mmCIF file of C-alpha atoms and ligand atoms in Angstrom:
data_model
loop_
_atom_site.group_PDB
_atom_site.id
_atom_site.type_symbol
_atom_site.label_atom_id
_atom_site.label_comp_id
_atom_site.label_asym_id
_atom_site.label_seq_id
_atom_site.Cartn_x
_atom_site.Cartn_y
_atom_site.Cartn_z
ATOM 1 C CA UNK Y 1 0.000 0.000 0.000
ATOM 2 C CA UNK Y 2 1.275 3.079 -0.994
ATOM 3 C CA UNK Y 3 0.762 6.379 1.330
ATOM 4 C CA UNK Y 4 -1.002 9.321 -0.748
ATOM 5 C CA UNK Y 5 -1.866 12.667 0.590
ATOM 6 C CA UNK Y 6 -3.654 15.403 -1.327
ATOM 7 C CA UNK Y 7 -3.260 18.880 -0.675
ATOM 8 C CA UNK Y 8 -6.048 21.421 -1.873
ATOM 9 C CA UNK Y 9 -9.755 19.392 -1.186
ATOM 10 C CA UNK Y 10 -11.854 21.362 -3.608
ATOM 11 C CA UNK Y 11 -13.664 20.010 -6.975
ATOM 12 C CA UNK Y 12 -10.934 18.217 -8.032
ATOM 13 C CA UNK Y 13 -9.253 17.554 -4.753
ATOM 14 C CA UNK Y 14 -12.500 15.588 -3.383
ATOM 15 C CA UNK Y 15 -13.002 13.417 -6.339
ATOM 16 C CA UNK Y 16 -9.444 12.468 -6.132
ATOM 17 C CA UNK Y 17 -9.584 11.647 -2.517
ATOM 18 C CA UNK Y 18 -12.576 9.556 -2.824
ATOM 19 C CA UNK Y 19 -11.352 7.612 -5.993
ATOM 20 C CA UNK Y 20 -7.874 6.850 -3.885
ATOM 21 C CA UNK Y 21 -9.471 5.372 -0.857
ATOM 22 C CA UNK Y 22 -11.094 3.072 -3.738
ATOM 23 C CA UNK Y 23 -7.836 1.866 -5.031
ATOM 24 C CA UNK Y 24 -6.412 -1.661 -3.546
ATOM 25 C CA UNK Y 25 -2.956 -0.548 -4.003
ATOM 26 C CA UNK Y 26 -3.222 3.090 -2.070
ATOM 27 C CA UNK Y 27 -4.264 4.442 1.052
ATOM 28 C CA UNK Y 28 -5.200 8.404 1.906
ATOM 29 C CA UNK Y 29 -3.293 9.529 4.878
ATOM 30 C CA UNK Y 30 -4.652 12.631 4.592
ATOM 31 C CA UNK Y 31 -5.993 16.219 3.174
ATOM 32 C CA UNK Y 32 -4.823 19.554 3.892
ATOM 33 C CA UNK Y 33 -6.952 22.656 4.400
ATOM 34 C CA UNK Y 34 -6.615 25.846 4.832
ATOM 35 C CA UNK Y 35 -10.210 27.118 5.918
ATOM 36 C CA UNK Y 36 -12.592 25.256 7.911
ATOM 37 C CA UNK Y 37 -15.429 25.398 5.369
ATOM 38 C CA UNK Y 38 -18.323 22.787 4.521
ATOM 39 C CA UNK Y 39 -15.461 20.980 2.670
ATOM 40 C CA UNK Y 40 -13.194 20.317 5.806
ATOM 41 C CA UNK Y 41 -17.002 19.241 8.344
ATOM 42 C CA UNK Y 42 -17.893 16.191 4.822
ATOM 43 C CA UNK Y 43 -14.298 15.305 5.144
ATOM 44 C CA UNK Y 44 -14.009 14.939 8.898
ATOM 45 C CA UNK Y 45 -17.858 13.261 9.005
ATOM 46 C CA UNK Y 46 -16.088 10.334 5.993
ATOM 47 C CA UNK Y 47 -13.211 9.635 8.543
ATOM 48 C CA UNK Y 48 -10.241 11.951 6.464
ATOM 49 C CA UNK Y 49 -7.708 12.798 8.353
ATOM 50 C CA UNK Y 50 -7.093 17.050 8.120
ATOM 51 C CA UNK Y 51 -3.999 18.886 8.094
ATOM 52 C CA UNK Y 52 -3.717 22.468 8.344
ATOM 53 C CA UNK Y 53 -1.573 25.085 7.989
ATOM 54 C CA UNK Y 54 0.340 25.582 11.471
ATOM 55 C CA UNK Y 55 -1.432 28.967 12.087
ATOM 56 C CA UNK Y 56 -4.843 27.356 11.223
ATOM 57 C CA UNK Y 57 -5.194 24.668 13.963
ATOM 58 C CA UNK Y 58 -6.976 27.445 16.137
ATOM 59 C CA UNK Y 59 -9.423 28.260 13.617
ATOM 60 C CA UNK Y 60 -10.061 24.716 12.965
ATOM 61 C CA UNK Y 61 -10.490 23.912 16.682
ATOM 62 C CA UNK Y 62 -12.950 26.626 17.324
ATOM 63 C CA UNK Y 63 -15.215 25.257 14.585
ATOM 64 C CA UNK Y 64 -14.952 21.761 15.966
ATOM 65 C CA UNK Y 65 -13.042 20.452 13.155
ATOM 66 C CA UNK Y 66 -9.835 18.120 14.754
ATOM 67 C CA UNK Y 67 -6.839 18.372 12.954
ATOM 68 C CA UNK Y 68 -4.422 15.569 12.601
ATOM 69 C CA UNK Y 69 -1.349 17.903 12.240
ATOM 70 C CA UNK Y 70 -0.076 20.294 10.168
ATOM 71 C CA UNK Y 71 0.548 19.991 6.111
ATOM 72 C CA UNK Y 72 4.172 19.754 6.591
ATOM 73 C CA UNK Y 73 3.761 16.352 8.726
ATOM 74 C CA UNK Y 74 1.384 15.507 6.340
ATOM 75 C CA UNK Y 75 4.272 15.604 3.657
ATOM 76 C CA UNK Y 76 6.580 13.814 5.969
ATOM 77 C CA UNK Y 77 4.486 10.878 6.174
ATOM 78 C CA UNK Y 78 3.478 10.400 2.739
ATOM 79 C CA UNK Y 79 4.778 8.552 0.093
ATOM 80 C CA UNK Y 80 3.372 11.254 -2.468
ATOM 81 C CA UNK Y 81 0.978 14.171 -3.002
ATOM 82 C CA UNK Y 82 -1.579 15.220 -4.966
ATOM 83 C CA UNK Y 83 -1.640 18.517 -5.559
ATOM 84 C CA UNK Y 84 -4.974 19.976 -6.677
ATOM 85 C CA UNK Y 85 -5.028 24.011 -5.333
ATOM 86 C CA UNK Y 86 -5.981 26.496 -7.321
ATOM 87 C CA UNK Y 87 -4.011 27.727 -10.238
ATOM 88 C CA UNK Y 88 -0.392 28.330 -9.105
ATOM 89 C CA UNK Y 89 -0.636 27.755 -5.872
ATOM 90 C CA UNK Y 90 0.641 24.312 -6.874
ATOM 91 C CA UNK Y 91 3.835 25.725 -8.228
ATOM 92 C CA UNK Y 92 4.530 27.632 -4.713
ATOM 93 C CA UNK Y 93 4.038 24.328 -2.818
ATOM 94 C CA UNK Y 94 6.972 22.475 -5.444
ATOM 95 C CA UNK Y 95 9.512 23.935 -2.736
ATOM 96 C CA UNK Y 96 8.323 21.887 0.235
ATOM 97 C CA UNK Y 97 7.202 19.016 -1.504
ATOM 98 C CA UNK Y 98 11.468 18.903 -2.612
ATOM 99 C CA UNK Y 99 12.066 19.432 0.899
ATOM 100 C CA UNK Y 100 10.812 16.232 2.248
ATOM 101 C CA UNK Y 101 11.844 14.389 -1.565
ATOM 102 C CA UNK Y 102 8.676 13.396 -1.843
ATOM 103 C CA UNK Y 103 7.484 12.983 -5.820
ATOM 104 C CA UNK Y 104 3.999 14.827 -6.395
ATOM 105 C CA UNK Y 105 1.583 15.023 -9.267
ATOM 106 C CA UNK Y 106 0.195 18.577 -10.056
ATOM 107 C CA UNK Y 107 -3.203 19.866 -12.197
ATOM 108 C CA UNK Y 108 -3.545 21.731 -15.473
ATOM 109 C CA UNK Y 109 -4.207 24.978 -13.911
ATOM 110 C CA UNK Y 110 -0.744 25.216 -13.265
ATOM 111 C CA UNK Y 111 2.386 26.038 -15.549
ATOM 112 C CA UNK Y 112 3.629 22.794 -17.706
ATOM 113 C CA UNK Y 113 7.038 23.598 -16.593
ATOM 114 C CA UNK Y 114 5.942 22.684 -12.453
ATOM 115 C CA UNK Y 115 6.792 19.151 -13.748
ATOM 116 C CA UNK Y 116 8.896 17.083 -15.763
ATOM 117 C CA UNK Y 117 6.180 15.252 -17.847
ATOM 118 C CA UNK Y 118 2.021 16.556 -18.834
ATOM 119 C CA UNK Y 119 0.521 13.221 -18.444
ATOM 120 C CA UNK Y 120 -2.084 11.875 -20.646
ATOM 121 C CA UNK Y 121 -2.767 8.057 -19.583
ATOM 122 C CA UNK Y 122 -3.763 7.294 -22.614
ATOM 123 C CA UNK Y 123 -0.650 8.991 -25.017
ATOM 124 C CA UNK Y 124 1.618 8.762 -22.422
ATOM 125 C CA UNK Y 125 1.530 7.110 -19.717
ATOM 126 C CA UNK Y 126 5.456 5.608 -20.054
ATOM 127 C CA UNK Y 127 6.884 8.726 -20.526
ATOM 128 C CA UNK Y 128 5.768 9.295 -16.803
ATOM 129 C CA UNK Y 129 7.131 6.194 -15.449
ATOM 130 C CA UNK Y 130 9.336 7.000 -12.382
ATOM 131 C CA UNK Y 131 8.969 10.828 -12.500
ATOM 132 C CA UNK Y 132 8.990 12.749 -9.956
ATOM 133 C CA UNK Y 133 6.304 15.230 -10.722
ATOM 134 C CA UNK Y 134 3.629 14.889 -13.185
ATOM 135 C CA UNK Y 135 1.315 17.646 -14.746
ATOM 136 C CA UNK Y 136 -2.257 15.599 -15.102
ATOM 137 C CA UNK Y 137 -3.662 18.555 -18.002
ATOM 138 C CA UNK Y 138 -6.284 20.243 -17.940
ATOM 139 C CA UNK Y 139 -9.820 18.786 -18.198
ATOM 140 C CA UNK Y 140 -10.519 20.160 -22.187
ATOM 141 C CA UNK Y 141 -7.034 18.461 -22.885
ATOM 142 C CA UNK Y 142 -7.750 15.753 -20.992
ATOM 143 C CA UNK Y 143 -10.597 14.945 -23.103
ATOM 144 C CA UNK Y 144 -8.645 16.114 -26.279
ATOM 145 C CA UNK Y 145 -5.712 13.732 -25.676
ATOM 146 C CA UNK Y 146 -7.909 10.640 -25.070
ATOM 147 C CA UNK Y 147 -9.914 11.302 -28.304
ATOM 148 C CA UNK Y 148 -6.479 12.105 -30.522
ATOM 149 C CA UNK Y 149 -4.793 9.206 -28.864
ATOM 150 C CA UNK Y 150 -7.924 6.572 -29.570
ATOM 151 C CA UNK Y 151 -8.835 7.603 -33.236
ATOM 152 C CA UNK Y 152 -4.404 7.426 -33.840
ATOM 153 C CA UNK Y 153 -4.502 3.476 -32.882
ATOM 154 C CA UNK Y 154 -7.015 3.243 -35.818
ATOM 155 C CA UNK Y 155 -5.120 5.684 -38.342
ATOM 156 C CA UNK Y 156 -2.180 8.301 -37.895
ATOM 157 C CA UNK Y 157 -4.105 11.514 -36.638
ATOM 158 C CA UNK Y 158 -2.108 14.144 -39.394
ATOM 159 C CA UNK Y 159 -4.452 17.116 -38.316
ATOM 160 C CA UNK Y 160 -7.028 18.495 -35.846
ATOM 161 C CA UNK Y 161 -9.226 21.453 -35.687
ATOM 162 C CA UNK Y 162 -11.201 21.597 -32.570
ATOM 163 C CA UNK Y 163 -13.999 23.938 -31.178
ATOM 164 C CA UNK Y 164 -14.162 24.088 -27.272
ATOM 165 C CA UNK Y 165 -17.640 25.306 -25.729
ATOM 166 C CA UNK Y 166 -16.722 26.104 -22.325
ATOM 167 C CA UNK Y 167 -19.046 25.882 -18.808
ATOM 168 C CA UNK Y 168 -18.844 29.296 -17.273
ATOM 169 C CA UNK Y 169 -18.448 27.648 -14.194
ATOM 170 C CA UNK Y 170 -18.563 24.666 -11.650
ATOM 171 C CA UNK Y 171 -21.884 24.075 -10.108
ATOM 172 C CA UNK Y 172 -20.430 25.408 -6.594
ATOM 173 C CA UNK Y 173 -18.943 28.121 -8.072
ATOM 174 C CA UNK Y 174 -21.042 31.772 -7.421
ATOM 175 C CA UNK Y 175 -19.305 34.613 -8.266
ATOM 176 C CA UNK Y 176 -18.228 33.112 -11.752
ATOM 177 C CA UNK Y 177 -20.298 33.816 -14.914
ATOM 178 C CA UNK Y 178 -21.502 35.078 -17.837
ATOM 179 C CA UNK Y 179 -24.891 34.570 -17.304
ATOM 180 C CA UNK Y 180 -26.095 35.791 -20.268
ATOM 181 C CA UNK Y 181 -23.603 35.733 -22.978
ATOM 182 C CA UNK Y 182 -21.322 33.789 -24.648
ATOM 183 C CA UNK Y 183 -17.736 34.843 -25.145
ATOM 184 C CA UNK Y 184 -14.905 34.248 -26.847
ATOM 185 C CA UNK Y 185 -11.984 32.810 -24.570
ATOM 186 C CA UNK Y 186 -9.801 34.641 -25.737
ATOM 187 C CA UNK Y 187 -11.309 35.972 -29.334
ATOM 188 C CA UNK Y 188 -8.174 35.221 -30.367
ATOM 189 C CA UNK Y 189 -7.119 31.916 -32.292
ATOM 190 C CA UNK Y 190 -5.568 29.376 -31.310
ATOM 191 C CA UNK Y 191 -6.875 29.001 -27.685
ATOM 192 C CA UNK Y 192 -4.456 27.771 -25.117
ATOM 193 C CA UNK Y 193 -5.853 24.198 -25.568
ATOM 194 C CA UNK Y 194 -3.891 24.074 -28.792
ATOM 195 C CA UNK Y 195 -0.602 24.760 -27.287
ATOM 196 C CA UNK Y 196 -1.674 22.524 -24.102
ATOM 197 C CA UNK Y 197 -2.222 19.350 -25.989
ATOM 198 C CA UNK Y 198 1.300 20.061 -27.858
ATOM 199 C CA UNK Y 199 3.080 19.636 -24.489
ATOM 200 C CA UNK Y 200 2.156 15.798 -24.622
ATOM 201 C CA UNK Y 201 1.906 15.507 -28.557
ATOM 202 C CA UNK Y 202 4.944 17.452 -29.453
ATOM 203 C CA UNK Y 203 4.328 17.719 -32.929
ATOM 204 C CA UNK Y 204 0.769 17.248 -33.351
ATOM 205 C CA UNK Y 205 -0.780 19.640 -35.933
ATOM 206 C CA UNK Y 206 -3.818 21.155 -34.176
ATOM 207 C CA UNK Y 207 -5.804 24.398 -33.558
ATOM 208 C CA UNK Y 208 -8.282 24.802 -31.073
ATOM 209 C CA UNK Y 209 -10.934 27.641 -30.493
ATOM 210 C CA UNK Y 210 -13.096 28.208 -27.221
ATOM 211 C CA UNK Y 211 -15.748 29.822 -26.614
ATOM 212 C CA UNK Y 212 -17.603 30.006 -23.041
ATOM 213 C CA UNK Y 213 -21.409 29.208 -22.379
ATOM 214 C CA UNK Y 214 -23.422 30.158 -19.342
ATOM 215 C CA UNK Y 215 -23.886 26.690 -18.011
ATOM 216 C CA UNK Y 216 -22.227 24.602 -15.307
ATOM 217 C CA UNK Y 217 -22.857 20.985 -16.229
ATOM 218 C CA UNK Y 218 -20.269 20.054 -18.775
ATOM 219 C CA UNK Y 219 -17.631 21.635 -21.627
ATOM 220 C CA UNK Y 220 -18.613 20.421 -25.075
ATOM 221 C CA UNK Y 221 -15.773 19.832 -27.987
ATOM 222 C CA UNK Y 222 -16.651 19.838 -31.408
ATOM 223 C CA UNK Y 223 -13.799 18.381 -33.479
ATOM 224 C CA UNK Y 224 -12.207 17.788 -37.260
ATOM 225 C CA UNK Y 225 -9.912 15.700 -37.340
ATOM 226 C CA UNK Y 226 -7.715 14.513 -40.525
ATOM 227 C CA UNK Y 227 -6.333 10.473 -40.395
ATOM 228 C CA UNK Y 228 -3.479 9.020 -42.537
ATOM 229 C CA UNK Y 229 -6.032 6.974 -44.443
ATOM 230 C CA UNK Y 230 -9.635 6.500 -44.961
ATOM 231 C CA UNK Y 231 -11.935 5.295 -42.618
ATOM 232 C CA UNK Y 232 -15.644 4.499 -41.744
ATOM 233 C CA UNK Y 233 -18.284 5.414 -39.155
ATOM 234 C CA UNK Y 234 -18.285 1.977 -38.179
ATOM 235 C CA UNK Y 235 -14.514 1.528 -37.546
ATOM 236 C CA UNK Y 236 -14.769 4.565 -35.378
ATOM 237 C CA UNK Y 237 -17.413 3.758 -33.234
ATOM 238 C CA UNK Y 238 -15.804 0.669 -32.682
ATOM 239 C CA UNK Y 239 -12.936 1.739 -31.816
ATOM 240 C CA UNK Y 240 -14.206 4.543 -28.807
ATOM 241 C CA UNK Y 241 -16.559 1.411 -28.198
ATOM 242 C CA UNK Y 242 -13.451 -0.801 -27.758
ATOM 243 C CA UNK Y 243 -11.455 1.724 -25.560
ATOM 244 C CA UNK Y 244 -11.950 2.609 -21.738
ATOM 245 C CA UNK Y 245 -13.087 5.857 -20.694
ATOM 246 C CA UNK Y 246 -15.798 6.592 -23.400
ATOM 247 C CA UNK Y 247 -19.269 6.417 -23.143
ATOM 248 C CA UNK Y 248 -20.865 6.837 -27.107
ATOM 249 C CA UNK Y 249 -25.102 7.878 -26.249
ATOM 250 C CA UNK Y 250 -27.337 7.345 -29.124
ATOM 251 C CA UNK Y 251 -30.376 10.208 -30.237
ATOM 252 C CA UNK Y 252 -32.656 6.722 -30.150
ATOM 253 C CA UNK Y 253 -32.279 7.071 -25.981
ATOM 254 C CA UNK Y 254 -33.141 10.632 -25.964
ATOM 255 C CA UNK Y 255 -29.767 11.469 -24.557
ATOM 256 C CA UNK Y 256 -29.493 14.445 -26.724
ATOM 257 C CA UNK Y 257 -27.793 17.140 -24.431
ATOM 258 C CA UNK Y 258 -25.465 17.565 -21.524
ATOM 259 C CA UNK Y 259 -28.446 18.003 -18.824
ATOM 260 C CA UNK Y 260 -29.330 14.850 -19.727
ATOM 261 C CA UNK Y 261 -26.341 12.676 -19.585
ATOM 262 C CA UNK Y 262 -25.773 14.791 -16.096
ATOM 263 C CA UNK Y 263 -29.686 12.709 -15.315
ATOM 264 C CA UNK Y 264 -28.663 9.739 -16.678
ATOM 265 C CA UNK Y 265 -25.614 9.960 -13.630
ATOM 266 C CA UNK Y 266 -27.711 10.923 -11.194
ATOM 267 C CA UNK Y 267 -30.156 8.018 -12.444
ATOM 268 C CA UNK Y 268 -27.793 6.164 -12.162
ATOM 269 C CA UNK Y 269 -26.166 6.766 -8.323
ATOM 270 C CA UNK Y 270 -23.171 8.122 -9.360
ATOM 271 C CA UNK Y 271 -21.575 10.043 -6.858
ATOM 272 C CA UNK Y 272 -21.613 13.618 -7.099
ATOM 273 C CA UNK Y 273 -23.038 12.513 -10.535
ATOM 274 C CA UNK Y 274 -19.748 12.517 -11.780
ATOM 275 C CA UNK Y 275 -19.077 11.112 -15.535
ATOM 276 C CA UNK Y 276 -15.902 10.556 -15.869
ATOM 277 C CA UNK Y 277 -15.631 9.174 -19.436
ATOM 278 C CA UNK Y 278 -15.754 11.395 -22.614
ATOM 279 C CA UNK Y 279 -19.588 11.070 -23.573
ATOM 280 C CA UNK Y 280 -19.636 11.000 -27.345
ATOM 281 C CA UNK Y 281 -22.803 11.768 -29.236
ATOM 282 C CA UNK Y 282 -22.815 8.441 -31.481
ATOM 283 C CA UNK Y 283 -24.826 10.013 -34.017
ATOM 284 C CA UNK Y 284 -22.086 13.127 -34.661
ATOM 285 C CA UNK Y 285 -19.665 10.845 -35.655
ATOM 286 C CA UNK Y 286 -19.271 11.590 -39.667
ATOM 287 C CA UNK Y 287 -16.567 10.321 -41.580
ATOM 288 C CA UNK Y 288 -15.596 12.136 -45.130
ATOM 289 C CA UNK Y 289 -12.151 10.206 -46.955
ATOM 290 C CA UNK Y 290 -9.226 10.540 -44.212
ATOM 291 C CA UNK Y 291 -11.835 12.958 -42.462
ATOM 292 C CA UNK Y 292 -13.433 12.146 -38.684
ATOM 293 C CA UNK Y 293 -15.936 14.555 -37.385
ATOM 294 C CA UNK Y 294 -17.555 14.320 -34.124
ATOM 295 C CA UNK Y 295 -19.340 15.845 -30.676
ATOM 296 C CA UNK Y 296 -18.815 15.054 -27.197
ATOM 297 C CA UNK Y 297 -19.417 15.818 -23.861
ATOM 298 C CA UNK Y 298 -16.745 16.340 -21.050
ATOM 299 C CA UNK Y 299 -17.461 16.513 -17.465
ATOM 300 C CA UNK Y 300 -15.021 18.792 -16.557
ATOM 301 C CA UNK Y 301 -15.638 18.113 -12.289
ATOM 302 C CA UNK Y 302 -14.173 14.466 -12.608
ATOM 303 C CA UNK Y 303 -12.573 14.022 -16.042
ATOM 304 C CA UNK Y 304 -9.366 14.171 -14.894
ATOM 305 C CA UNK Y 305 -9.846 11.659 -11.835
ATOM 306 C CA UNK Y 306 -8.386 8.606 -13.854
ATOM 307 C CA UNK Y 307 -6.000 9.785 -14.755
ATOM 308 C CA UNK Y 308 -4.511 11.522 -11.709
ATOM 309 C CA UNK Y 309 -4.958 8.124 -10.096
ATOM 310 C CA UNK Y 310 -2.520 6.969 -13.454
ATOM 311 C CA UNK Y 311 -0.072 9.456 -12.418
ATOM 312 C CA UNK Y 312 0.604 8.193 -8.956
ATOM 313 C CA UNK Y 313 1.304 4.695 -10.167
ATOM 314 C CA UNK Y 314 3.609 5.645 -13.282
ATOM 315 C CA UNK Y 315 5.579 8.043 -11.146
ATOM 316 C CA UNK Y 316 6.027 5.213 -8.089
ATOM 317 C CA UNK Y 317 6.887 2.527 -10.994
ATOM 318 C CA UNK Y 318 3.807 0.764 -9.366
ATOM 319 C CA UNK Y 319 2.085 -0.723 -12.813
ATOM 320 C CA UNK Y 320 2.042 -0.639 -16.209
ATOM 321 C CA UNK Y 321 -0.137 1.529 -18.554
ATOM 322 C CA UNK Y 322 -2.518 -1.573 -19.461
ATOM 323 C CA UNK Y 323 -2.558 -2.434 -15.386
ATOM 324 C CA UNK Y 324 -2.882 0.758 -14.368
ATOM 325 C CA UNK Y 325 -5.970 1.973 -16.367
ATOM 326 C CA UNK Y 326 -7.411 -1.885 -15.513
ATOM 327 C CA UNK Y 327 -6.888 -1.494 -11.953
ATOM 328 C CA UNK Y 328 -8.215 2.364 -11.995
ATOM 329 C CA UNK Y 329 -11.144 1.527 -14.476
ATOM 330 C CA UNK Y 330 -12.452 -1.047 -12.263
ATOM 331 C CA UNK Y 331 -12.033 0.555 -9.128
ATOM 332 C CA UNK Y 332 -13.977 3.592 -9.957
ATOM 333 C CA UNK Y 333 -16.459 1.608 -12.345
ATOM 334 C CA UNK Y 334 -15.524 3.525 -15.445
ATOM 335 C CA UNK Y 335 -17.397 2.411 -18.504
ATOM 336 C CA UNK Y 336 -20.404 0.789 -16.724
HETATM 337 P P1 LIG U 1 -11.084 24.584 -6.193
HETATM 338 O O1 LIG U 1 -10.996 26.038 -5.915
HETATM 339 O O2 LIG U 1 -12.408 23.936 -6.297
HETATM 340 O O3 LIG U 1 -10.253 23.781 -5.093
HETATM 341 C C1 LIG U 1 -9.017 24.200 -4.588
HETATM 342 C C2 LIG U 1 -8.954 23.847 -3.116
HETATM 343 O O4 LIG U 1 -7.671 24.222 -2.620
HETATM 344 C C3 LIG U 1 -9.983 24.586 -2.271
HETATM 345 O O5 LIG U 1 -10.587 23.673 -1.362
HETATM 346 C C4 LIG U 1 -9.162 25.615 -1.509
HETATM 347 O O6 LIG U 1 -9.707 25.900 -0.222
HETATM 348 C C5 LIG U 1 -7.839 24.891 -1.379
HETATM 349 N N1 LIG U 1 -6.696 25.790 -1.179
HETATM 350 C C6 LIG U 1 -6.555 27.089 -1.549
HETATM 351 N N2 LIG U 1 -5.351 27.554 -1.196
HETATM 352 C C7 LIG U 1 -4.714 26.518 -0.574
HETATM 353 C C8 LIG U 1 -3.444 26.389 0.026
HETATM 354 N N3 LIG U 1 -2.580 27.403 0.061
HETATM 355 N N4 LIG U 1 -3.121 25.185 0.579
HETATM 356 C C9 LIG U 1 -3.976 24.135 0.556
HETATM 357 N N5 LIG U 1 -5.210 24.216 -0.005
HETATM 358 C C10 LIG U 1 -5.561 25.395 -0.560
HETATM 359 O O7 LIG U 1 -10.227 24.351 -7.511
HETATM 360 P P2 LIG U 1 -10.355 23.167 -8.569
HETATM 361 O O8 LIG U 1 -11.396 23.540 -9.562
HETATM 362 O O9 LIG U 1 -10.462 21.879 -7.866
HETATM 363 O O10 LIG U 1 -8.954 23.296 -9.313
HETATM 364 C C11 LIG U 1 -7.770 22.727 -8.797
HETATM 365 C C12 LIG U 1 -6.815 22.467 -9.930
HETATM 366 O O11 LIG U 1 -7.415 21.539 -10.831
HETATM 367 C C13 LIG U 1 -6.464 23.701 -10.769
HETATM 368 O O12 LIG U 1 -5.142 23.565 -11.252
HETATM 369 C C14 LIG U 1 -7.439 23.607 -11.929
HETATM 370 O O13 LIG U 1 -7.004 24.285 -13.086
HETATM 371 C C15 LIG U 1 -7.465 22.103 -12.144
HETATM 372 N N6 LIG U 1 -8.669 21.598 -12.824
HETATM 373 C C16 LIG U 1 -9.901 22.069 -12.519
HETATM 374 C C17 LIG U 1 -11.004 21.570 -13.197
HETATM 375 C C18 LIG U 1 -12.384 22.072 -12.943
HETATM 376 O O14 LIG U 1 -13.194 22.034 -13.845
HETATM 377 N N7 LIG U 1 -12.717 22.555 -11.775
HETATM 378 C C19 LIG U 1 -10.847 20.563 -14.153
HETATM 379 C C20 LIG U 1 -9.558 20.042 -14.394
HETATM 380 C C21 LIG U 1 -8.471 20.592 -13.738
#
């Protein structure tokens, strides 16, 4: 059993937490927190140990909340961190994670150069093996990778031209909008997702353009992409169908939006409805010569939960790629 701590328990944070005290091969020592918000009373009420920072313990104490120490023995005892704080604060946390040696696996909200790989577990997961800090990307080039990286096992992807409809917001989040608008992020092209996928596929030929929507569900991609040689609808389909961590919905079932795929999770019991697969719309998928067009879904909460769990083992040396995403898959009942 590995020792895993995760610093920074908000929307990412949480889902990671939960998905690690699923895995067989990993135990949670602990979170850290800096306020003693509704986050910090669910995690004490599931049994999670809290660390805070020194200064904190007061604060936490007065609201009732017991602390198990402070984040720097939290470091000390693990074998590795998660680092999911907000954008940057990651970076400024590198330092103390090197102080105590202990290897740590950042977000995409933070700078690719924090670590020495960007991890996509399904492009490349072996270039992570036995690093000590991994970049899991961001949750649009999460979703962008795994797509790329499926449809290249069926023909060399040569091109892609991708348009990114954003959620404003997470559903927690107030103070975040529009409301009423949608706008261009930036109105410039290419958007950042571009050069973000390029730090795993180096050479990749692709241009991306965002735009945000006011909703909070899920981020929608719209995507061209251009294959070596020519191939069908069917060969596509069965190829998502024959890869982990896609879900293909059909018209036929109705499931013709995000809201409801986000009911069809919440039909279904998953927690926090979380959907952690790229949702493709099977009926988008249109293939013209060495052309591939398509639509999905991408649930931007808990895409990236996979594959931070991916990251720990390939920067321990604990599994292989195909073990790895078996063990994680099955664990957090991915495809079901
Ligand atoms: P969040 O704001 O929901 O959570 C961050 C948590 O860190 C909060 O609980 C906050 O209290 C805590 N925190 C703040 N400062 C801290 C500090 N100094 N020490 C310890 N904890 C601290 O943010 P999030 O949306 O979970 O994003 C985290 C990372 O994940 C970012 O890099 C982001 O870009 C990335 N990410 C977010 C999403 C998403 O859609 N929310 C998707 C993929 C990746």
């Amino acid at each position: 059993m590995i020792k895993v701590a995760l610093n920074g328990y908000g929307t990412i944070g949480k889902r990671v937490a939960n998905a690690i005290m699923l895995q067989p091969d990993m135990k949670l020592i602990g979170i850290a927190k800096t306020s003693p918000n509704y986050e910090a009373f669910v995690a004490q009420k599931m049994g999670i140990n809290i660390y805070v920072p020194q200064e904190s313990i007061k604060s936490f104490d007065e609201a009732g909340i017991k602390v198990a120490g402070n984040i720097e023995d939290m470091i000390r005892e693990t074998d590795i961190v998660v680092d999911a704080t907000p954008n940057g604060v990651g970076a400024q946390y590198k330092e103390l994670y090197q102080k105590f040696g202990k290897n740590a696996i950042f977000q995409g909200g933070e700078k690719a150069n924090v670590a020495d790989v960007s991890f996509s577990s399904l492009c490349n997961y072996n270039d992570a093996i036995g690093k000590k800090y991994i970049r899991v990307v961001s949750c649009n080039t999460t979703a962008l990778l795994r797509t790329i990286c499926t449809l290249n096992k069926l023909s060399k992807v040569e091109k892609v031209r991708a348009t990114i409809v954003r959620r404003a917001a997470d559903p927690k989040e107030v103070k975040k909008g529009p409301i009423n608008a949608l706008v261009p992020d930036p109105a410039s092209v290419p958007s950042h997702h571009a050069k973000d996928v390029n730090t795993v596929l180096k050479d990749l030929d692709i241009i991306t353009m965002a735009v945000i929507a006011p909703t909070t569900y899920m981020h929608m991609h719209l995507l061209n992409v251009t294959l070596k040689s020519q191939v069908s609808k069917e060969d596509v389909i069965n190829q998502f169908l024959n890869t982990n961590r896609f879900l293909l919905v059909r018209g036929k079932s109705k499931v013709n939006s995000t809201a409801e795929i986000i009911e069809v999770a919440r039909d279904l019991g998953r927690i926090r409805n979380d959907i952690p697969e790229v949702v493709i719309f099977e009926d988008s998928i249109y293939t013209k010569g060495n052309e591939v067009f398509l639509m999905y879904a991408v649930h931007q909460e808990s895409i990236v939960v996979p594959e931070n769990i991916d990251a720990i083992r390939a920067s321990l040396n604990l599994a292989s790629a195909e073990d790895s995403i078996k063990i994680t898959n099955t664990s957090l009942n991915i495809g079901k």
